[in-house]
GROMACS .gro file of C-alpha atoms in nm:
model
  514
    1MET     CA    1   3.341  -0.973   0.091
    2THR     CA    2   3.281  -0.705  -0.173
    3LEU     CA    3   2.929  -0.714  -0.315
    4ILE     CA    4   2.841  -0.681  -0.684
    5LEU     CA    5   2.527  -0.596  -0.880
    6LYS     CA    6   2.372  -0.925  -0.988
    7PRO     CA    7   2.435  -0.960  -1.362
    8GLY     CA    8   2.125  -0.928  -1.577
    9THR     CA    9   1.946  -0.698  -1.333
   10GLU     CA   10   2.093  -0.367  -1.453
   11TRP     CA   11   1.828  -0.100  -1.514
   12ASN     CA   12   1.894  -0.089  -1.889
   13THR     CA   13   1.858  -0.469  -1.910
   14VAL     CA   14   1.533  -0.466  -1.712
   15ALA     CA   15   1.392  -0.178  -1.917
   16ALA     CA   16   1.482  -0.361  -2.241
   17ARG     CA   17   1.298  -0.667  -2.111
   18ALA     CA   18   0.986  -0.457  -2.053
   19ARG     CA   19   1.012  -0.311  -2.405
   20ALA     CA   20   1.039  -0.661  -2.552
   21LEU     CA   21   0.727  -0.772  -2.364
   22ALA     CA   22   0.522  -0.462  -2.453
   23PRO     CA   23   0.680  -0.269  -2.742
   24GLU     CA   24   0.349  -0.092  -2.798
   25ALA     CA   25   0.383   0.081  -2.460
   26PHE     CA   26   0.758   0.145  -2.426
   27ASP     CA   27   1.008   0.337  -2.636
   28ILE     CA   28   1.379   0.353  -2.558
   29ASP     CA   29   1.358   0.690  -2.383
   30ARG     CA   30   0.995   0.712  -2.273
   31PHE     CA   31   0.672   0.519  -2.225
   32SER     CA   32   0.316   0.602  -2.324
   33ASN     CA   33  -0.019   0.678  -2.168
   34PHE     CA   34  -0.307   0.443  -2.249
   35ILE     CA   35  -0.610   0.648  -2.353
   36GLY     CA   36  -0.916   0.553  -2.555
   37GLY     CA   37  -0.788   0.202  -2.615
   38GLU     CA   38  -0.456   0.319  -2.762
   39TRP     CA   39  -0.100   0.370  -2.639
   40LYS     CA   40  -0.028   0.736  -2.708
   41ALA     CA   41   0.305   0.917  -2.683
   42VAL     CA   42   0.139   1.221  -2.526
   43GLY     CA   43   0.245   1.415  -2.221
   44GLN     CA   44   0.580   1.555  -2.120
   45PRO     CA   45   0.816   1.294  -1.968
   46GLY     CA   46   0.944   1.420  -1.636
   47GLU     CA   47   1.283   1.374  -1.476
   48HIS     CA   48   1.308   1.090  -1.227
   49VAL     CA   49   1.575   0.909  -1.027
   50ASN     CA   50   1.542   0.559  -0.890
   51PRO     CA   51   1.571   0.524  -0.511
   52VAL     CA   52   1.815   0.232  -0.526
   53ASP     CA   53   2.122   0.424  -0.645
   54GLN     CA   54   1.987   0.768  -0.749
   55ALA     CA   55   2.055   0.709  -1.120
   56PRO     CA   56   1.814   0.871  -1.368
   57ILE     CA   57   1.538   0.670  -1.535
   58PRO     CA   58   1.257   0.785  -1.767
   59GLY     CA   59   0.990   0.966  -1.571
   60PRO     CA   60   0.613   0.960  -1.618
   61PRO     CA   61   0.476   1.136  -1.929
   62ARG     CA   62   0.258   1.394  -1.758
   63ILE     CA   63  -0.055   1.500  -1.941
   64ASP     CA   64  -0.232   1.829  -1.871
   65HIS     CA   65  -0.583   1.899  -1.750
   66ASP     CA   66  -0.742   1.915  -2.095
   67ALA     CA   67  -0.591   1.581  -2.193
   68ALA     CA   68  -0.722   1.431  -1.868
   69VAL     CA   69  -1.072   1.556  -1.945
   70GLU     CA   70  -1.050   1.389  -2.286
   71ALA     CA   71  -0.924   1.068  -2.127
   72VAL     CA   72  -1.223   1.061  -1.891
   73ALA     CA   73  -1.459   1.120  -2.184
   74ASP     CA   74  -1.303   0.827  -2.370
   75ALA     CA   75  -1.339   0.609  -2.060
   76VAL     CA   76  -1.706   0.704  -2.033
   77GLY     CA   77  -1.761   0.576  -2.386
   78GLN     CA   78  -1.576   0.253  -2.305
   79HIS     CA   79  -1.787   0.215  -1.992
   80ARG     CA   80  -2.115   0.224  -2.184
   81GLU     CA   81  -1.997  -0.064  -2.401
   82TRP     CA   82  -1.837  -0.268  -2.122
   83ALA     CA   83  -2.134  -0.240  -1.886
   84VAL     CA   84  -2.346  -0.452  -2.122
   85VAL     CA   85  -2.081  -0.718  -2.191
   86PRO     CA   86  -2.202  -1.052  -2.045
   87LEU     CA   87  -2.040  -1.160  -1.719
   88ASP     CA   88  -1.894  -1.476  -1.876
   89GLU     CA   89  -1.706  -1.262  -2.128
   90ARG     CA   90  -1.583  -1.025  -1.855
   91ILE     CA   91  -1.453  -1.324  -1.659
   92ALA     CA   92  -1.275  -1.458  -1.967
   93ARG     CA   93  -1.101  -1.128  -2.038
   94VAL     CA   94  -0.996  -1.069  -1.678
   95SER     CA   95  -0.865  -1.427  -1.668
   96ALA     CA   96  -0.663  -1.355  -1.983
   97ALA     CA   97  -0.520  -1.045  -1.815
   98LEU     CA   98  -0.412  -1.260  -1.519
   99ASP     CA   99  -0.236  -1.493  -1.762
  100GLY     CA  100  -0.048  -1.191  -1.895
  101LEU     CA  101   0.050  -1.082  -1.545
  102ARG     CA  102   0.178  -1.431  -1.467
  103ASP     CA  103   0.383  -1.438  -1.787
  104SER     CA  104   0.539  -1.097  -1.715
  105ARG     CA  105   0.566  -1.144  -1.337
  106ASP     CA  106   0.945  -1.146  -1.309
  107ALA     CA  107   0.984  -0.843  -1.535
  108ILE     CA  108   0.726  -0.646  -1.336
  109ALA     CA  109   0.899  -0.747  -1.011
  110LEU     CA  110   1.237  -0.624  -1.136
  111LEU     CA  111   1.080  -0.293  -1.239
  112LEU     CA  112   0.927  -0.257  -0.892
  113MET     CA  113   1.267  -0.319  -0.737
  114TRP     CA  114   1.430  -0.036  -0.930
  115GLU     CA  115   1.134   0.204  -0.919
  116ILE     CA  116   1.024   0.179  -0.558
  117GLY     CA  117   1.304  -0.018  -0.392
  118LYS     CA  118   1.123  -0.341  -0.310
  119PRO     CA  119   1.342  -0.644  -0.239
  120TRP     CA  120   1.286  -0.936  -0.478
  121LYS     CA  121   1.058  -1.156  -0.265
  122ILE     CA  122   0.843  -0.861  -0.160
  123ALA     CA  123   0.813  -0.739  -0.519
  124CYS     CA  124   0.706  -1.085  -0.633
  125ALA     CA  125   0.454  -1.104  -0.350
  126ASP     CA  126   0.296  -0.777  -0.466
  127ILE     CA  127   0.216  -0.937  -0.802
  128ASP     CA  128   0.121  -1.278  -0.664
  129ARG     CA  129  -0.126  -1.128  -0.416
  130CYS     CA  130  -0.288  -0.934  -0.697
  131VAL     CA  131  -0.331  -1.244  -0.913
  132GLU     CA  132  -0.443  -1.472  -0.630
  133GLY     CA  133  -0.684  -1.213  -0.496
  134VAL     CA  134  -0.852  -1.158  -0.833
  135GLU     CA  135  -0.876  -1.536  -0.883
  136TRP     CA  136  -1.087  -1.549  -0.567
  137TYR     CA  137  -1.321  -1.283  -0.704
  138ILE     CA  138  -1.348  -1.465  -1.037
  139SER     CA  139  -1.469  -1.774  -0.849
  140ASN     CA  140  -1.724  -1.569  -0.654
  141ILE     CA  141  -1.829  -1.293  -0.892
  142GLU     CA  142  -2.138  -1.468  -1.029
  143ARG     CA  143  -2.286  -1.489  -0.679
  144GLN     CA  144  -2.165  -1.140  -0.589
  145MET     CA  145  -2.329  -0.981  -0.894
  146GLU     CA  146  -2.675  -1.126  -0.823
  147GLY     CA  147  -2.910  -0.827  -0.803
  148ARG     CA  148  -2.621  -0.588  -0.880
  149ARG     CA  149  -2.537  -0.381  -1.187
  150PRO     CA  150  -2.238  -0.167  -1.292
  151LEU     CA  151  -2.216   0.196  -1.185
  152PRO     CA  152  -2.337   0.465  -1.429
  153GLY     CA  153  -1.980   0.570  -1.507
  154PRO     CA  154  -1.619   0.446  -1.491
  155VAL     CA  155  -1.425   0.412  -1.166
  156SER     CA  156  -1.132   0.650  -1.116
  157ASN     CA  157  -0.837   0.512  -0.918
  158ILE     CA  158  -0.574   0.727  -0.747
  159ALA     CA  159  -0.337   0.519  -0.536
  160SER     CA  160  -0.009   0.562  -0.356
  161TRP     CA  161   0.315   0.419  -0.497
  162ASN     CA  162   0.386   0.146  -0.245
  163TYR     CA  163   0.169  -0.144  -0.371
  164PRO     CA  164   0.101  -0.087  -0.742
  165LEU     CA  165  -0.019  -0.440  -0.815
  166SER     CA  166  -0.178  -0.581  -0.500
  167VAL     CA  167  -0.368  -0.258  -0.430
  168LEU     CA  168  -0.418  -0.062  -0.754
  169VAL     CA  169  -0.428  -0.328  -1.029
  170HIS     CA  170  -0.616  -0.568  -0.800
  171ALA     CA  171  -0.885  -0.304  -0.742
  172GLU     CA  172  -0.909  -0.227  -1.113
  173LEU     CA  173  -0.953  -0.591  -1.210
  174VAL     CA  174  -1.235  -0.640  -0.959
  175GLN     CA  175  -1.399  -0.319  -1.082
  176LEU     CA  176  -1.374  -0.453  -1.438
  177LEU     CA  177  -1.524  -0.787  -1.335
  178ALA     CA  178  -1.817  -0.593  -1.192
  179GLY     CA  179  -1.879  -0.427  -1.530
  180ASN     CA  180  -1.704  -0.093  -1.493
  181ALA     CA  181  -1.445   0.068  -1.716
  182VAL     CA  182  -1.151   0.194  -1.509
  183ILE     CA  183  -0.913   0.489  -1.504
  184ALA     CA  184  -0.586   0.487  -1.311
  185LYS     CA  185  -0.331   0.761  -1.248
  186THR     CA  186   0.028   0.651  -1.202
  187PRO     CA  187   0.180   0.766  -0.872
  188SER     CA  188   0.431   1.047  -0.916
  189GLN     CA  189   0.688   0.888  -0.681
  190GLY     CA  190   0.732   0.563  -0.872
  191GLY     CA  191   0.578   0.243  -1.001
  192PHE     CA  192   0.483   0.385  -1.339
  193HIS     CA  193   0.699   0.148  -1.547
  194ALA     CA  194   0.560  -0.156  -1.364
  195LEU     CA  195   0.205  -0.026  -1.400
  196THR     CA  196   0.257   0.039  -1.770
  197LEU     CA  197   0.369  -0.320  -1.828
  198ALA     CA  198   0.080  -0.454  -1.619
  199HIS     CA  199  -0.172  -0.242  -1.808
  200ALA     CA  200  -0.026  -0.359  -2.138
  201MET     CA  201  -0.126  -0.710  -2.035
  202MET     CA  202  -0.473  -0.585  -1.936
  203ALA     CA  203  -0.515  -0.396  -2.264
  204ARG     CA  204  -0.416  -0.700  -2.469
  205ALA     CA  205  -0.693  -0.893  -2.294
  206GLY     CA  206  -0.944  -0.642  -2.428
  207LEU     CA  207  -1.017  -0.469  -2.098
  208PRO     CA  208  -1.141  -0.106  -2.101
  209VAL     CA  209  -0.858   0.050  -1.901
  210THR     CA  210  -0.715   0.400  -1.904
  211LEU     CA  211  -0.370   0.475  -1.761
  212VAL     CA  212  -0.244   0.832  -1.737
  213SER     CA  213   0.037   1.020  -1.564
  214GLY     CA  214   0.032   1.373  -1.437
  215VAL     CA  215   0.045   1.613  -1.146
  216GLY     CA  216  -0.243   1.563  -0.904
  217SER     CA  217  -0.327   1.932  -0.878
  218GLU     CA  218  -0.359   1.951  -1.257
  219LEU     CA  219  -0.554   1.628  -1.308
  220GLY     CA  220  -0.756   1.622  -0.987
  221ASP     CA  221  -1.053   1.812  -1.123
  222ALA     CA  222  -1.096   1.563  -1.409
  223LEU     CA  223  -1.017   1.244  -1.215
  224ILE     CA  224  -1.212   1.331  -0.901
  225SER     CA  225  -1.481   1.586  -0.978
  226SER     CA  226  -1.604   1.483  -1.322
  227PRO     CA  227  -1.981   1.427  -1.304
  228ASP     CA  228  -1.942   1.141  -1.553
  229LEU     CA  229  -1.743   0.923  -1.311
  230GLY     CA  230  -1.916   0.643  -1.125
  231ALA     CA  231  -1.682   0.636  -0.824
  232LEU     CA  232  -1.341   0.729  -0.690
  233ALA     CA  233  -1.106   0.484  -0.516
  234PHE     CA  234  -0.830   0.676  -0.335
  235VAL     CA  235  -0.532   0.554  -0.129
  236GLY     CA  236  -0.311   0.822   0.021
  237GLY     CA  237  -0.255   1.074   0.298
  238ARG     CA  238  -0.519   1.245   0.506
  239SER     CA  239  -0.472   1.596   0.365
  240ASN     CA  240  -0.533   1.492   0.004
  241GLY     CA  241  -0.803   1.249   0.109
  242ARG     CA  242  -0.981   1.515   0.311
  243ALA     CA  243  -0.986   1.749   0.012
  244ALA     CA  244  -1.123   1.472  -0.210
  245ALA     CA  245  -1.391   1.385   0.048
  246VAL     CA  246  -1.516   1.743   0.058
  247THR     CA  247  -1.538   1.756  -0.321
  248LEU     CA  248  -1.712   1.419  -0.346
  249ALA     CA  249  -1.960   1.504  -0.072
  250ASN     CA  250  -2.066   1.808  -0.271
  251PHE     CA  251  -2.129   1.587  -0.575
  252GLY     CA  252  -2.285   1.300  -0.381
  253LYS     CA  253  -2.038   1.072  -0.557
  254ARG     CA  254  -1.953   0.712  -0.460
  255HIS     CA  255  -1.609   0.694  -0.298
  256ILE     CA  256  -1.359   0.473  -0.117
  257LEU     CA  257  -1.094   0.683   0.057
  258GLU     CA  258  -0.821   0.494   0.243
  259GLN     CA  259  -0.605   0.730   0.447
  260GLU     CA  260  -0.321   0.710   0.693
  261GLY     CA  261  -0.350   0.632   1.063
  262LEU     CA  262  -0.100   0.544   1.336
  263ASN     CA  263  -0.144   0.168   1.381
  264ALA     CA  264  -0.028   0.032   1.716
  265TRP     CA  265   0.072  -0.294   1.884
  266GLY     CA  266  -0.037  -0.299   2.248
  267VAL     CA  267   0.136  -0.529   2.499
  268TRP     CA  268  -0.041  -0.611   2.827
  269ASP     CA  269  -0.018  -0.910   3.067
  270PHE     CA  270   0.182  -1.102   2.810
  271SER     CA  271   0.447  -1.376   2.827
  272GLN     CA  272   0.485  -1.545   2.486
  273TRP     CA  273   0.783  -1.340   2.365
  274ASP     CA  274   0.922  -1.608   2.133
  275ASP     CA  275   0.591  -1.602   1.943
  276LEU     CA  276   0.581  -1.223   1.919
  277ALA     CA  277   0.939  -1.172   1.795
  278PRO     CA  278   0.893  -1.312   1.440
  279LEU     CA  279   0.575  -1.107   1.396
  280LEU     CA  280   0.759  -0.787   1.481
  281ARG     CA  281   1.046  -0.877   1.251
  282LYS     CA  282   0.808  -0.938   0.961
  283GLY     CA  283   0.655  -0.600   1.045
  284PHE     CA  284   0.972  -0.429   0.916
  285GLU     CA  285   0.893  -0.558   0.566
  286TYR     CA  286   0.939  -0.288   0.303
  287ALA     CA  287   1.066  -0.046   0.569
  288LYS     CA  288   0.712  -0.014   0.708
  289GLN     CA  289   0.611   0.181   0.397
  290ARG     CA  290   0.253   0.057   0.403
  291CYS     CA  291  -0.079   0.167   0.545
  292THR     CA  292  -0.105  -0.137   0.774
  293ALA     CA  293   0.245  -0.115   0.927
  294TYR     CA  294   0.280  -0.099   1.307
  295PRO     CA  295   0.527   0.179   1.401
  296ARG     CA  296   0.393   0.240   1.756
  297TYR     CA  297   0.414   0.004   2.054
  298VAL     CA  298   0.209   0.067   2.367
  299VAL     CA  299   0.370  -0.141   2.642
  300GLN     CA  300   0.267  -0.207   3.000
  301ARG     CA  301   0.548  -0.057   3.207
  302ARG     CA  302   0.617  -0.365   3.420
  303LEU     CA  303   0.664  -0.572   3.102
  304PHE     CA  304   0.910  -0.332   2.945
  305PRO     CA  305   1.230  -0.522   3.045
  306ASP     CA  306   1.103  -0.842   2.879
  307PHE     CA  307   0.968  -0.654   2.579
  308LEU     CA  308   1.296  -0.465   2.537
  309GLN     CA  309   1.507  -0.782   2.539
  310MET     CA  310   1.288  -0.931   2.266
  311TYR     CA  311   1.255  -0.609   2.063
  312LEU     CA  312   1.626  -0.525   2.052
  313SER     CA  313   1.705  -0.874   1.923
  314VAL     CA  314   1.452  -0.811   1.643
  315ILE     CA  315   1.548  -0.461   1.535
  316GLY     CA  316   1.919  -0.532   1.562
  317ASN     CA  317   1.895  -0.817   1.312
  318VAL     CA  318   1.675  -0.658   1.045
  319ARG     CA  319   1.827  -0.713   0.700
  320PHE     CA  320   1.842  -0.411   0.471
  321GLY     CA  321   2.046  -0.279   0.181
  322HIS     CA  322   2.076  -0.267  -0.198
  323PRO     CA  323   1.810  -0.508  -0.334
  324PHE     CA  324   2.034  -0.626  -0.621
  325ALA     CA  325   2.362  -0.669  -0.427
  326VAL     CA  326   2.504  -1.022  -0.418
  327GLU     CA  327   2.837  -1.181  -0.326
  328ASP     CA  328   2.864  -1.391  -0.638
  329ALA     CA  329   2.710  -1.364  -0.986
  330GLY     CA  330   2.533  -1.697  -0.938
  331ASP     CA  331   2.369  -1.603  -0.607
  332ASP     CA  332   1.997  -1.546  -0.573
  333LEU     CA  333   1.884  -1.189  -0.512
  334PRO     CA  334   1.915  -1.106  -0.140
  335ASP     CA  335   1.637  -1.184   0.105
  336LEU     CA  336   1.599  -0.846   0.276
  337GLU     CA  337   1.337  -0.687   0.497
  338PHE     CA  338   1.384  -0.363   0.306
  339GLY     CA  339   1.592  -0.160   0.064
  340PRO     CA  340   1.573   0.218   0.026
  341VAL     CA  341   1.276   0.431   0.119
  342ILE     CA  342   1.094   0.586  -0.173
  343GLN     CA  343   1.302   0.906  -0.214
  344LYS     CA  344   1.613   1.065  -0.069
  345THR     CA  345   1.397   1.356   0.049
  346LYS     CA  346   1.188   1.108   0.249
  347ALA     CA  347   1.503   0.956   0.397
  348SER     CA  348   1.626   1.300   0.500
  349GLU     CA  349   1.286   1.378   0.650
  350LEU     CA  350   1.287   1.056   0.855
  351ARG     CA  351   1.636   1.122   0.989
  352GLY     CA  352   1.531   1.476   1.081
  353GLN     CA  353   1.218   1.351   1.257
  354TYR     CA  354   1.419   1.104   1.464
  355ASN     CA  355   1.658   1.382   1.570
  356GLU     CA  356   1.363   1.608   1.644
  357ALA     CA  357   1.220   1.352   1.887
  358ILE     CA  358   1.551   1.318   2.071
  359THR     CA  359   1.601   1.695   2.088
  360MET     CA  360   1.255   1.726   2.245
  361GLY     CA  361   1.335   1.474   2.516
  362GLY     CA  362   1.257   1.135   2.365
  363VAL     CA  363   1.491   0.852   2.460
  364PRO     CA  364   1.708   0.720   2.170
  365LEU     CA  365   1.639   0.356   2.244
  366TYR     CA  366   1.792   0.230   1.919
  367HIS     CA  367   1.968   0.412   1.637
  368GLY     CA  368   2.071   0.178   1.356
  369ASP     CA  369   2.376   0.229   1.140
  370LEU     CA  370   2.385   0.203   0.762
  371SER     CA  371   2.717   0.021   0.796
  372LYS     CA  372   2.514  -0.287   0.893
  373GLY     CA  373   2.339  -0.284   0.555
  374LYS     CA  374   2.447  -0.468   0.240
  375PHE     CA  375   2.559  -0.219  -0.024
  376LEU     CA  376   2.774  -0.195  -0.334
  377PRO     CA  377   3.112  -0.022  -0.300
  378GLY     CA  378   3.076   0.354  -0.331
  379GLN     CA  379   2.703   0.349  -0.407
  380ASP     CA  380   2.479   0.646  -0.328
  381LEU     CA  381   2.305   0.585   0.007
  382ALA     CA  382   2.090   0.900   0.007
  383ALA     CA  383   1.758   0.711   0.011
  384TYR     CA  384   1.853   0.455   0.278
  385VAL     CA  385   1.751   0.478   0.644
  386ALA     CA  386   1.863   0.237   0.913
  387PRO     CA  387   1.597   0.122   1.162
  388ALA     CA  388   1.557   0.335   1.474
  389CYS     CA  389   1.333   0.361   1.778
  390VAL     CA  390   1.232   0.639   2.019
  391LEU     CA  391   1.121   0.555   2.373
  392GLU     CA  392   0.857   0.783   2.528
  393PRO     CA  393   0.816   1.013   2.226
  394PRO     CA  394   0.733   1.372   2.328
  395ARG     CA  395   0.376   1.479   2.267
  396ALA     CA  396   0.492   1.775   2.060
  397TRP     CA  397   0.680   1.546   1.822
  398SER     CA  398   0.564   1.574   1.462
  399LEU     CA  399   0.517   1.194   1.450
  400HIS     CA  400   0.347   1.152   1.787
  401HIS     CA  401   0.006   1.139   1.618
  402SER     CA  402   0.112   1.037   1.265
  403GLU     CA  403   0.265   0.739   1.086
  404PRO     CA  404   0.629   0.780   0.980
  405PHE     CA  405   0.596   0.561   0.667
  406GLY     CA  406   0.949   0.445   0.731
  407PRO     CA  407   1.153   0.225   0.971
  408ILE     CA  408   1.127   0.454   1.275
  409ASP     CA  409   0.943   0.300   1.571
  410SER     CA  410   0.828   0.456   1.896
  411ILE     CA  411   0.736   0.301   2.230
  412VAL     CA  412   0.495   0.447   2.485
  413LEU     CA  413   0.487   0.303   2.839
  414VAL     CA  414   0.155   0.288   3.028
  415ASP     CA  415   0.038   0.180   3.371
  416THR     CA  416  -0.340   0.167   3.348
  417GLU     CA  417  -0.597   0.032   3.105
  418ALA     CA  418  -0.726   0.385   3.044
  419GLU     CA  419  -0.376   0.502   2.948
  420PHE     CA  420  -0.340   0.199   2.724
  421ILE     CA  421  -0.656   0.278   2.528
  422ALA     CA  422  -0.571   0.648   2.498
  423ALA     CA  423  -0.225   0.566   2.361
  424MET     CA  424  -0.366   0.316   2.112
  425ASN     CA  425  -0.608   0.583   1.983
  426VAL     CA  426  -0.360   0.869   1.956
  427SER     CA  427  -0.413   0.934   1.583
  428ASN     CA  428  -0.794   0.959   1.579
  429GLY     CA  429  -0.851   0.629   1.407
  430SER     CA  430  -0.640   0.371   1.228
  431LEU     CA  431  -0.684   0.090   0.982
  432VAL     CA  432  -0.546  -0.189   1.200
  433SER     CA  433  -0.426  -0.249   1.555
  434SER     CA  434  -0.330  -0.549   1.765
  435VAL     CA  435  -0.275  -0.650   2.125
  436ALA     CA  436  -0.032  -0.907   2.261
  437THR     CA  437  -0.188  -1.045   2.577
  438ASP     CA  438  -0.248  -1.365   2.772
  439ASP     CA  439  -0.571  -1.217   2.909
  440ALA     CA  440  -0.863  -1.287   2.676
  441ALA     CA  441  -1.099  -1.076   2.885
  442PHE     CA  442  -0.867  -0.775   2.854
  443ALA     CA  443  -0.851  -0.820   2.478
  444ALA     CA  444  -1.230  -0.832   2.457
  445ARG     CA  445  -1.264  -0.512   2.661
  446VAL     CA  446  -1.015  -0.302   2.471
  447ARG     CA  447  -1.139  -0.428   2.137
  448GLU     CA  448  -1.453  -0.225   2.195
  449GLU     CA  449  -1.254   0.090   2.276
  450VAL     CA  450  -0.967   0.087   2.027
  451GLN     CA  451  -1.054   0.296   1.720
  452SER     CA  452  -0.923   0.070   1.446
  453PHE     CA  453  -1.130  -0.127   1.201
  454LYS     CA  454  -0.936  -0.452   1.206
  455PHE     CA  455  -0.823  -0.573   1.547
  456GLY     CA  456  -0.576  -0.855   1.608
  457ILE     CA  457  -0.522  -1.060   1.922
  458ASN     CA  458  -0.165  -1.194   1.932
  459ARG     CA  459  -0.137  -1.145   1.557
  460PRO     CA  460  -0.106  -0.852   1.316
  461ARG     CA  461  -0.384  -0.758   1.076
  462SER     CA  462  -0.353  -0.661   0.713
  463ARG     CA  463  -0.535  -0.513   0.419
  464GLY     CA  464  -0.520  -0.837   0.226
  465ASP     CA  465  -0.747  -1.063   0.431
  466ARG     CA  466  -0.933  -1.152   0.115
  467GLU     CA  467  -1.270  -1.262   0.248
  468GLU     CA  468  -1.303  -0.999   0.519
  469VAL     CA  469  -1.440  -0.648   0.525
  470PHE     CA  470  -1.184  -0.369   0.519
  471GLY     CA  471  -1.238  -0.009   0.619
  472GLY     CA  472  -1.135   0.229   0.892
  473ARG     CA  473  -1.244   0.445   1.180
  474GLY     CA  474  -1.189   0.806   1.269
  475ALA     CA  475  -0.998   0.996   1.003
  476SER     CA  476  -0.837   0.683   0.853
  477TRP     CA  477  -1.120   0.600   0.617
  478ARG     CA  478  -1.407   0.766   0.434
  479GLY     CA  479  -1.666   0.616   0.205
  480ALA     CA  480  -1.772   0.263   0.123
  481PHE     CA  481  -1.628  -0.035   0.307
  482VAL     CA  482  -1.458  -0.293   0.087
  483GLY     CA  483  -1.330  -0.651   0.100
  484GLY     CA  484  -1.501  -0.965  -0.020
  485ASP     CA  485  -1.862  -0.902  -0.120
  486LEU     CA  486  -1.843  -0.542  -0.006
  487LEU     CA  487  -1.566  -0.464  -0.256
  488VAL     CA  488  -1.805  -0.564  -0.534
  489ASP     CA  489  -2.092  -0.379  -0.366
  490SER     CA  490  -1.880  -0.063  -0.348
  491VAL     CA  491  -1.851  -0.048  -0.729
  492THR     CA  492  -2.201  -0.163  -0.823
  493ASP     CA  493  -2.561  -0.055  -0.768
  494GLY     CA  494  -2.841  -0.276  -0.642
  495ASP     CA  495  -3.092  -0.345  -0.372
  496ARG     CA  496  -2.842  -0.417  -0.095
  497ALA     CA  497  -2.749  -0.115   0.115
  498LEU     CA  498  -2.409   0.043   0.064
  499TYR     CA  499  -2.232   0.038   0.399
  500GLY     CA  500  -1.942   0.253   0.502
  501ASN     CA  501  -1.804   0.551   0.687
  502PHE     CA  502  -1.982   0.848   0.530
  503ALA     CA  503  -2.043   1.208   0.625
  504ASP     CA  504  -2.391   1.118   0.755
  505GLY     CA  505  -2.235   0.882   1.010
  506SER     CA  506  -2.368   0.557   0.863
  507ARG     CA  507  -2.150   0.254   0.934
  508TYR     CA  508  -2.148  -0.117   0.885
  509PRO     CA  509  -2.332  -0.325   1.149
  510ASP     CA  510  -2.116  -0.430   1.444
  511THR     CA  511  -2.175  -0.797   1.366
  512LEU     CA  512  -1.956  -0.763   1.055
  513ASP     CA  513  -1.731  -0.483   1.176
  514GLY     CA  514  -1.377  -0.596   1.099
   0.00000   0.00000   0.00000
């Protein structure tokens, strides 16, 4: 059957809905930066195409370095006022912002779908996790702030594009609860319309937020190195994170730097394949474009036939395609694992990296076909990548030690426990890892050797375990640990020690380590 674009979800219709909800922030052909408590039509709007069908949409209005310096100065003034606002009032305003996010939830979700290609249910989950997570902090913040005080300056937030609400806005709202003004930079790749609408709801609640767009190299000095900032929260790649860490170390500045790592599922002495299959299928959510995705499998060689039978049934039935394509106008939006990747250049890069692995001697275990996806007739497929898998990836492969940030898996076969641990640790640290095993003693042994912060036994781990510490090991994390009480500690001062992964080697005690 020929698919159609679900009526009422066209980009122009969705954009008009955002303008109706926040006319102060959106014009017909551009949107504004929020600086000094005002929506300002400053900055040069850039060109942008959406990843769904490559059609143009308004790009972020990029400010220059001098404007960023002024924005930080305005935020510093807001911080002085906000830091002395009573906690009850901060709770009330953050709660009002959550009401605004709930009221605009569907509009934000539709923007996320067009901007960064999230399927409907995954886009809604991004917003819901933000709201539900902050609700938990609201119910705990009075206890968490005992003996704590806001930082001496605002918190600067630089985050990747993939989870604008559940990572970036969530962090900002907790920082605000703790008494800090906040600054956020919109990601260049996408999410800026959704973030603008979300910040309009935050601004209406009277929260001291700053939202700016711009090129990182131009704004970095102001948003990272300014001596007036209280802290930096960064989510991104290792190269940019490493540069930020060096700068922050020189300033002795508080920081939370979440960076990439190659997360792995290990399989050893295991038999419960029917239990593992749905976990692996869910792992393809959003094309594995997240910091806690599992793109590497380390499999005991003798189990490979059983693993392969299970794995091929999973990867061969992953649902992907145009996130707005339906059979009939009255149908719900499709329930997909993923839509496009973030850009057509990323899709081309992923296809090239798969071919590189095969050329170097890797085994093409599975190579998906876009014809299995659900698309509109004649639509542009430049940003879509079908799932694929490389068996025994060559060590010289560009992705042997790095995460693909896309739906390309790799499988490494091992025979000994020592090989297993080495393969799990191939990227010098990761945020999460898991083992599938029937042997509890084996799991306990390798848990001590695998260099990931969160470790799962017969289950995946995630960033969003609300009441648990989150951090990283090796090169995957620098700075203060976060999660639960430690998220509040990371953006406040007080008598309790600040724990984390810092240049001096200090870490959190093993008793609370992930």
